[in-house]
Tab-separated table of C-alpha atoms in Angstrom:
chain	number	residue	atom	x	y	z
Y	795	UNK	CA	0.000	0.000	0.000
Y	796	UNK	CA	0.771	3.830	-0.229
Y	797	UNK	CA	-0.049	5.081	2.753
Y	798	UNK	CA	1.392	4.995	6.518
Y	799	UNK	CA	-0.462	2.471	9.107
Y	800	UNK	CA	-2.293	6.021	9.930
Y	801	UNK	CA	-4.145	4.545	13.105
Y	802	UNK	CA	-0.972	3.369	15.036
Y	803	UNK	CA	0.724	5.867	14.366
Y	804	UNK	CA	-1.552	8.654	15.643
Y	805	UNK	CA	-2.676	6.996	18.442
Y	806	UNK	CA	1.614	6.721	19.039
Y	807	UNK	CA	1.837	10.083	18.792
Y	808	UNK	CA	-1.042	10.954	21.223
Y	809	UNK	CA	0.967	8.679	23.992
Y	810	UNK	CA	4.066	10.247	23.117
Y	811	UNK	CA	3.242	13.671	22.898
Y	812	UNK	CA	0.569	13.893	25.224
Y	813	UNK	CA	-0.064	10.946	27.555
Y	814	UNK	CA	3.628	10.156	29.031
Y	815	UNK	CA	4.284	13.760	29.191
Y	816	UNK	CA	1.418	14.033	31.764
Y	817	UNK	CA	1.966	10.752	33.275
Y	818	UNK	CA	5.718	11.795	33.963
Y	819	UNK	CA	4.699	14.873	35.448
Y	820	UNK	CA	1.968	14.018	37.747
Y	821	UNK	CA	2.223	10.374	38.023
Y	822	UNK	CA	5.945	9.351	38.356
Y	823	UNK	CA	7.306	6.286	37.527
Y	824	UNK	CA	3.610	5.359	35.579
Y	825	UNK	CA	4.734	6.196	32.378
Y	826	UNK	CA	4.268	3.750	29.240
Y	827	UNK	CA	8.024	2.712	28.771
Y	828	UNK	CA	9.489	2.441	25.140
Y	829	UNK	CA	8.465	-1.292	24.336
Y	830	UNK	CA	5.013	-0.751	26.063
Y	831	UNK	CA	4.570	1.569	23.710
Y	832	UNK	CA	6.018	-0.246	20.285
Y	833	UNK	CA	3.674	-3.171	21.359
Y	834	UNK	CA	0.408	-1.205	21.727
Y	835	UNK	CA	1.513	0.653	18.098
Y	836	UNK	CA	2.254	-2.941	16.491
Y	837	UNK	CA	-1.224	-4.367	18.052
Y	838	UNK	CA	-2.745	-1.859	16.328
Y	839	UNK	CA	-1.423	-1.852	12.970
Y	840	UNK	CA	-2.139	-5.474	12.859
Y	841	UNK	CA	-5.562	-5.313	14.133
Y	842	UNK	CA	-6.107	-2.239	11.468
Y	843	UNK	CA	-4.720	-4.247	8.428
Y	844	UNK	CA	-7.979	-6.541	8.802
Y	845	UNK	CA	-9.983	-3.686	9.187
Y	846	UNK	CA	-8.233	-1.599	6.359
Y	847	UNK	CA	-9.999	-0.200	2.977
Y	848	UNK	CA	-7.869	-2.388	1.046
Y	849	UNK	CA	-9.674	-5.650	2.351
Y	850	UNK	CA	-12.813	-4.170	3.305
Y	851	UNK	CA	-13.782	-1.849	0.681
Y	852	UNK	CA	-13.944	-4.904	-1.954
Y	853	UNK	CA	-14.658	-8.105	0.565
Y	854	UNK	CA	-18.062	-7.999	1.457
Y	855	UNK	CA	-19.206	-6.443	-1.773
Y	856	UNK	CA	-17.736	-9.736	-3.303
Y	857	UNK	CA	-19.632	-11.941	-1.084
Y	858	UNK	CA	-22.758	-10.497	-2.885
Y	859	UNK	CA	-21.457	-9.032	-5.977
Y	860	UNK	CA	-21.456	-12.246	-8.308
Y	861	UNK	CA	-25.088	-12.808	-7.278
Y	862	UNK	CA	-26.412	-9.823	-7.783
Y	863	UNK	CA	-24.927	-8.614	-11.373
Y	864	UNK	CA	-25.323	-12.160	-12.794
Y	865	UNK	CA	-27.649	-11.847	-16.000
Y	866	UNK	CA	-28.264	-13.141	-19.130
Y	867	UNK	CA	-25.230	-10.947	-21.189
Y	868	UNK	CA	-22.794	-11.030	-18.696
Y	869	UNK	CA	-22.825	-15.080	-18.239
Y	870	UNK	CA	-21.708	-14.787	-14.498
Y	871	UNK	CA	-24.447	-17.202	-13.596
Y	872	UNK	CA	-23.326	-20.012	-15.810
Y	873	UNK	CA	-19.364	-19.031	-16.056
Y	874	UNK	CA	-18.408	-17.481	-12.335
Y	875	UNK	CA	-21.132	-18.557	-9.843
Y	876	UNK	CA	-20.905	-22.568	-10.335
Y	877	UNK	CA	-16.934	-22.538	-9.786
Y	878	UNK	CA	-17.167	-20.044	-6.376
Y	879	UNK	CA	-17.343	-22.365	-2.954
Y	880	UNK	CA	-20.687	-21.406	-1.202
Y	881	UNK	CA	-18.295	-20.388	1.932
Y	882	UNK	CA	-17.598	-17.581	0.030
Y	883	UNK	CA	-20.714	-15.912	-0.685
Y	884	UNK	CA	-23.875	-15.017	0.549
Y	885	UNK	CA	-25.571	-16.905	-1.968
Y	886	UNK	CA	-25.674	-17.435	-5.350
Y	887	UNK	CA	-29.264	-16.198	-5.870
Y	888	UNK	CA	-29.511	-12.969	-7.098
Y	889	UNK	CA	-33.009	-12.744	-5.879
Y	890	UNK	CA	-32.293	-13.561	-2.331
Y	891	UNK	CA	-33.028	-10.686	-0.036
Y	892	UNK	CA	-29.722	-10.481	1.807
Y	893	UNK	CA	-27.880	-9.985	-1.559
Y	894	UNK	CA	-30.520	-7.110	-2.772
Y	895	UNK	CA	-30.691	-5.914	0.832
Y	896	UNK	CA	-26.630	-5.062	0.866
Y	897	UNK	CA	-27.120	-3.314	-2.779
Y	898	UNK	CA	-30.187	-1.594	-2.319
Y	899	UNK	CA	-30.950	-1.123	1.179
Y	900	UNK	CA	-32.309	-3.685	3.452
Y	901	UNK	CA	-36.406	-2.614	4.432
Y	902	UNK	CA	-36.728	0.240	7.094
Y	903	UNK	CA	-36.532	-0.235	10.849
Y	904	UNK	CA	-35.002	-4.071	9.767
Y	905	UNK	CA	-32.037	-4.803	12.227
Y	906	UNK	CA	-28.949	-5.964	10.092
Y	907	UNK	CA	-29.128	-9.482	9.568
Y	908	UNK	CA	-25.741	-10.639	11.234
Y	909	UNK	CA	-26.579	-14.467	11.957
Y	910	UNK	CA	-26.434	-14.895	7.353
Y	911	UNK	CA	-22.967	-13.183	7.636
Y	912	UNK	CA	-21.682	-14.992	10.205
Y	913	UNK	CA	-20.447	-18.520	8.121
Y	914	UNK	CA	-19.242	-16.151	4.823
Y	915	UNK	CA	-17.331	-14.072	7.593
Y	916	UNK	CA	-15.798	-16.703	9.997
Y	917	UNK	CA	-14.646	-18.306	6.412
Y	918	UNK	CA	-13.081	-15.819	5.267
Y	919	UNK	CA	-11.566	-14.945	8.726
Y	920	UNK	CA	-9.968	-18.625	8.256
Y	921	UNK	CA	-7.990	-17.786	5.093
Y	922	UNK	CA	-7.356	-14.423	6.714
Y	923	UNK	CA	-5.361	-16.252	9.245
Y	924	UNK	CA	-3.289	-18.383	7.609
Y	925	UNK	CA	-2.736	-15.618	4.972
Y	926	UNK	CA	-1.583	-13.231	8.177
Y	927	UNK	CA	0.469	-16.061	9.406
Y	928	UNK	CA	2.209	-16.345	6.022
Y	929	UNK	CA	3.316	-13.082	5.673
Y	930	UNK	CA	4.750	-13.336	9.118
Y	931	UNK	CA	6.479	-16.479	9.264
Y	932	UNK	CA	8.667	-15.239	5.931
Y	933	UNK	CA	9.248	-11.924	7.431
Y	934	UNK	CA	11.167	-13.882	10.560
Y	935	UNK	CA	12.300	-16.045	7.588
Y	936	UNK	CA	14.228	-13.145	6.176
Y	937	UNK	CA	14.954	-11.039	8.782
Y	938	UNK	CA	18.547	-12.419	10.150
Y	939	UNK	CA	19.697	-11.404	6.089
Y	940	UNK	CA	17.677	-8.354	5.966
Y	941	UNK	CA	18.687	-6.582	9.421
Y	942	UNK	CA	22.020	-8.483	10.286
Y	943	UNK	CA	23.729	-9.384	7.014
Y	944	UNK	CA	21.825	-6.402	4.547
Y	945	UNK	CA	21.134	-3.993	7.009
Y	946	UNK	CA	18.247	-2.802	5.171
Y	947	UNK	CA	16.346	0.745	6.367
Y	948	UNK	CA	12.867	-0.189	7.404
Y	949	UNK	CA	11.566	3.918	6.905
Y	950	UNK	CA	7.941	2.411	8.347
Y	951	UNK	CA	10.047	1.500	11.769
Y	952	UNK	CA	12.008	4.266	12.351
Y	953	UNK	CA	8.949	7.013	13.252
Y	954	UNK	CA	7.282	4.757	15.670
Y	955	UNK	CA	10.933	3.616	17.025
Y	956	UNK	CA	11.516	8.024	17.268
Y	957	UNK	CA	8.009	8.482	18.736
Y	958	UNK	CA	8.797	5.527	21.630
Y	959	UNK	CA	12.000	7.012	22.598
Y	960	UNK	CA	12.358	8.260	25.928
Y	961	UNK	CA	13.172	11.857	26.012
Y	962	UNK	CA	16.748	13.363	27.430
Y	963	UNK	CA	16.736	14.093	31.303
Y	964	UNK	CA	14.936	16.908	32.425
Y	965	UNK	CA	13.019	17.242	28.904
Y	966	UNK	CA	9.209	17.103	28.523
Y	967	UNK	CA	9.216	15.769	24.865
Y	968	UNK	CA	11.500	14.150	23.319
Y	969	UNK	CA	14.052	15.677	20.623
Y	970	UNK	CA	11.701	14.657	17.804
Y	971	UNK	CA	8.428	16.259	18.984
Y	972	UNK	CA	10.612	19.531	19.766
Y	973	UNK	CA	11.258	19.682	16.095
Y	974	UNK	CA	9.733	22.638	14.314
Y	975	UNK	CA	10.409	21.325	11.154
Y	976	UNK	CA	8.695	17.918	11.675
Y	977	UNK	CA	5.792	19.644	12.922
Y	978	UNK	CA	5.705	21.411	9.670
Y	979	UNK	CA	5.854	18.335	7.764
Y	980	UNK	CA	3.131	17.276	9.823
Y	981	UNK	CA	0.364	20.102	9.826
Y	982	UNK	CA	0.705	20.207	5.924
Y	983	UNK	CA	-1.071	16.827	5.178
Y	984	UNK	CA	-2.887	17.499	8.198
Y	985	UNK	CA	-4.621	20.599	6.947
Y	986	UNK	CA	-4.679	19.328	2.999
Y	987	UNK	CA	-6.251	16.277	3.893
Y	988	UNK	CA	-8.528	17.834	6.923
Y	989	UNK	CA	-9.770	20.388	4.733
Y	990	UNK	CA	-10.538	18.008	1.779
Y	991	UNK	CA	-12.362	15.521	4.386
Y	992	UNK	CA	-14.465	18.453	5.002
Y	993	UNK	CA	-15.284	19.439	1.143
Y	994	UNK	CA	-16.951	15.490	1.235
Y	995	UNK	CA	-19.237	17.042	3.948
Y	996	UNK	CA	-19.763	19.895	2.722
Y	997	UNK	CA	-19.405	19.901	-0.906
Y	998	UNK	CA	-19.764	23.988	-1.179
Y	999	UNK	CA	-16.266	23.882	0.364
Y	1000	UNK	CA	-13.343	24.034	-2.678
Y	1001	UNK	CA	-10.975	21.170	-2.516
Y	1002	UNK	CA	-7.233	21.361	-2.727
Y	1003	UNK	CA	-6.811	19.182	-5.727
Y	1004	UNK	CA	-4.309	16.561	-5.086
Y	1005	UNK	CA	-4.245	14.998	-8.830
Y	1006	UNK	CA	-3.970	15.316	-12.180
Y	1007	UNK	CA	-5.154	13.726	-15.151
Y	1008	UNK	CA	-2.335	13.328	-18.051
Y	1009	UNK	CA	-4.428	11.321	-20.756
Y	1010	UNK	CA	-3.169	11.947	-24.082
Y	1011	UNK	CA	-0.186	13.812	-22.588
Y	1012	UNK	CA	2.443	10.888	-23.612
Y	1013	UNK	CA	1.197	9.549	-27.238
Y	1014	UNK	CA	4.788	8.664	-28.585
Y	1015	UNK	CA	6.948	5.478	-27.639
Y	1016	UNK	CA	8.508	4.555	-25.068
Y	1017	UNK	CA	6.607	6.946	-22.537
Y	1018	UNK	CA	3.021	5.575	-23.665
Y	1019	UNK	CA	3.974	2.285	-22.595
Y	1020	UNK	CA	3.844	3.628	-19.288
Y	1021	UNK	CA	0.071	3.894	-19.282
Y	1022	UNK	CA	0.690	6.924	-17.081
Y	1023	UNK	CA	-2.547	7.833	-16.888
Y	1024	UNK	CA	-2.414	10.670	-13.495
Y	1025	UNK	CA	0.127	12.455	-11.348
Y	1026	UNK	CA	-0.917	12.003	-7.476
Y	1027	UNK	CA	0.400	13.248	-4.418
Y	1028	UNK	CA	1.064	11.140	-1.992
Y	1029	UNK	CA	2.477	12.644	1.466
Y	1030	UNK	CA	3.587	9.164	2.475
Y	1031	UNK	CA	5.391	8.407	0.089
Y	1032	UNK	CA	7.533	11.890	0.131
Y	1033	UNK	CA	8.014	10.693	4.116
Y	1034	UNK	CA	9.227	7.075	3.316
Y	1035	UNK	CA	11.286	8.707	0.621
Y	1036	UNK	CA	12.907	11.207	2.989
Y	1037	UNK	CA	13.933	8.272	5.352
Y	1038	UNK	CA	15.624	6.363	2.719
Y	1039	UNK	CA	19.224	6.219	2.761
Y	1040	UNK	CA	20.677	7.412	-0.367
């Protein structure tokens, strides 16, 4: 993915620059220490990976999806739907009223019907798992010629690992958090992205446009290979970048 693991890392940042700071001061020696707080920021990112918009922004719409847009031109109903396992969807009746309910809207005052998601869900959660415990297992796999023998930079370990620090004697933050220029770096994203969530509230609101469409800008070989189709911001990526060595 593109972006930061947003969730631990704010919530980091609320224990580093607020929490422990008070803790210190009024309650002495109750403090989160350094590895209390990498653990709570590593619980989180892996609890948030299952509950990211890259898994469920497209999972349960495919549970009902196949279903639902199956018709006679399309041929989902006699080339998709009879090779899908029935763990994986809702059904494979367009018709039935949990697949039109998640499309449509399920009849007023109707509490969601979470008993019909339940097998779909707990199968899924299955592969989940072992998919999880892949990605894991070659991680520890690797790591002894990554970190020993390589000495790669992991840029998405190094914030957390500043933000966990314990700050110098007789300082209240630590030396990142008294950084005006991180702060900076910080607010900007902040505000663009703040101010943009807004404008999908309140649509009167201009929005700081963050892309650009470049179709038909690169029509002769080798840059039309590229299929470069728009040129996006991405304030993530300029912060991994910066923490790259050279």
């Amino acid at each position: 993915g593109n972006h930061l693991p947003i969730s631990g890392i704010c919530l980091l940042l609320g224990l580093s620059a607020g929490v422990n700071p008070f803790l210190r001061r009024f309650f002495p020696g109750k403090s989160l220490s350094g590895g209390e707080m990498v653990t709570i920021y590593a619980l989180v990112c892996t609890a948030g990976g299952f509950a990211a918009a890259g898994l469920w922004r497209y999972l349960p719409s495919f549970m009902a999806a196949p279903a639902y847009h199956a018709n006679q031109t399309n041929g989902y109903a006699r080339y998709i739907l009879p090779y899908l396992p029935d763990w994986m969807l809702l059904s494979k009746d367009g018709n039935n009223p949990l697949v039109r309910g998640f499309f449509e809207g399920a009849s007023q005052g109707a509490p969601p019907p979470w008993a019909a998601w339940a097998a779909p869900l707990g199968a899924w959660s299955v592969y989940l798992f072992g998919l999880y415990v892949t990605m894991v297992s070659l991680c520890l796999l690797f790591s002894t010629q990554w970190i020993e023998k390589e000495r790669f930079v992991f840029p998405l370990a190094f914030l957390p690992a500043e933000l966990a620090a314990e700050p110098e004697k007789g300082r209240f933050w630590t030396r990142l958090l008294r950084n005006r220029i991180m702060w900076m770096g910080f607010f900007i994203p902040v505000l663009i992205w703040g101010w943009n969530g807004l404008n999908a509230y309140h649509p009167a609101l201009p929005r700081i446009k963050m892309n650009w469409e470049t179709y038909g800008w690169f029509q002769t070989q080798p840059w039309n290979r590229f299929h470069l189709h728009s040129i996006n911001i991405y304030f993530s990526i300029i912060g991994i970048s910066f923490l790259l060595t050279t």
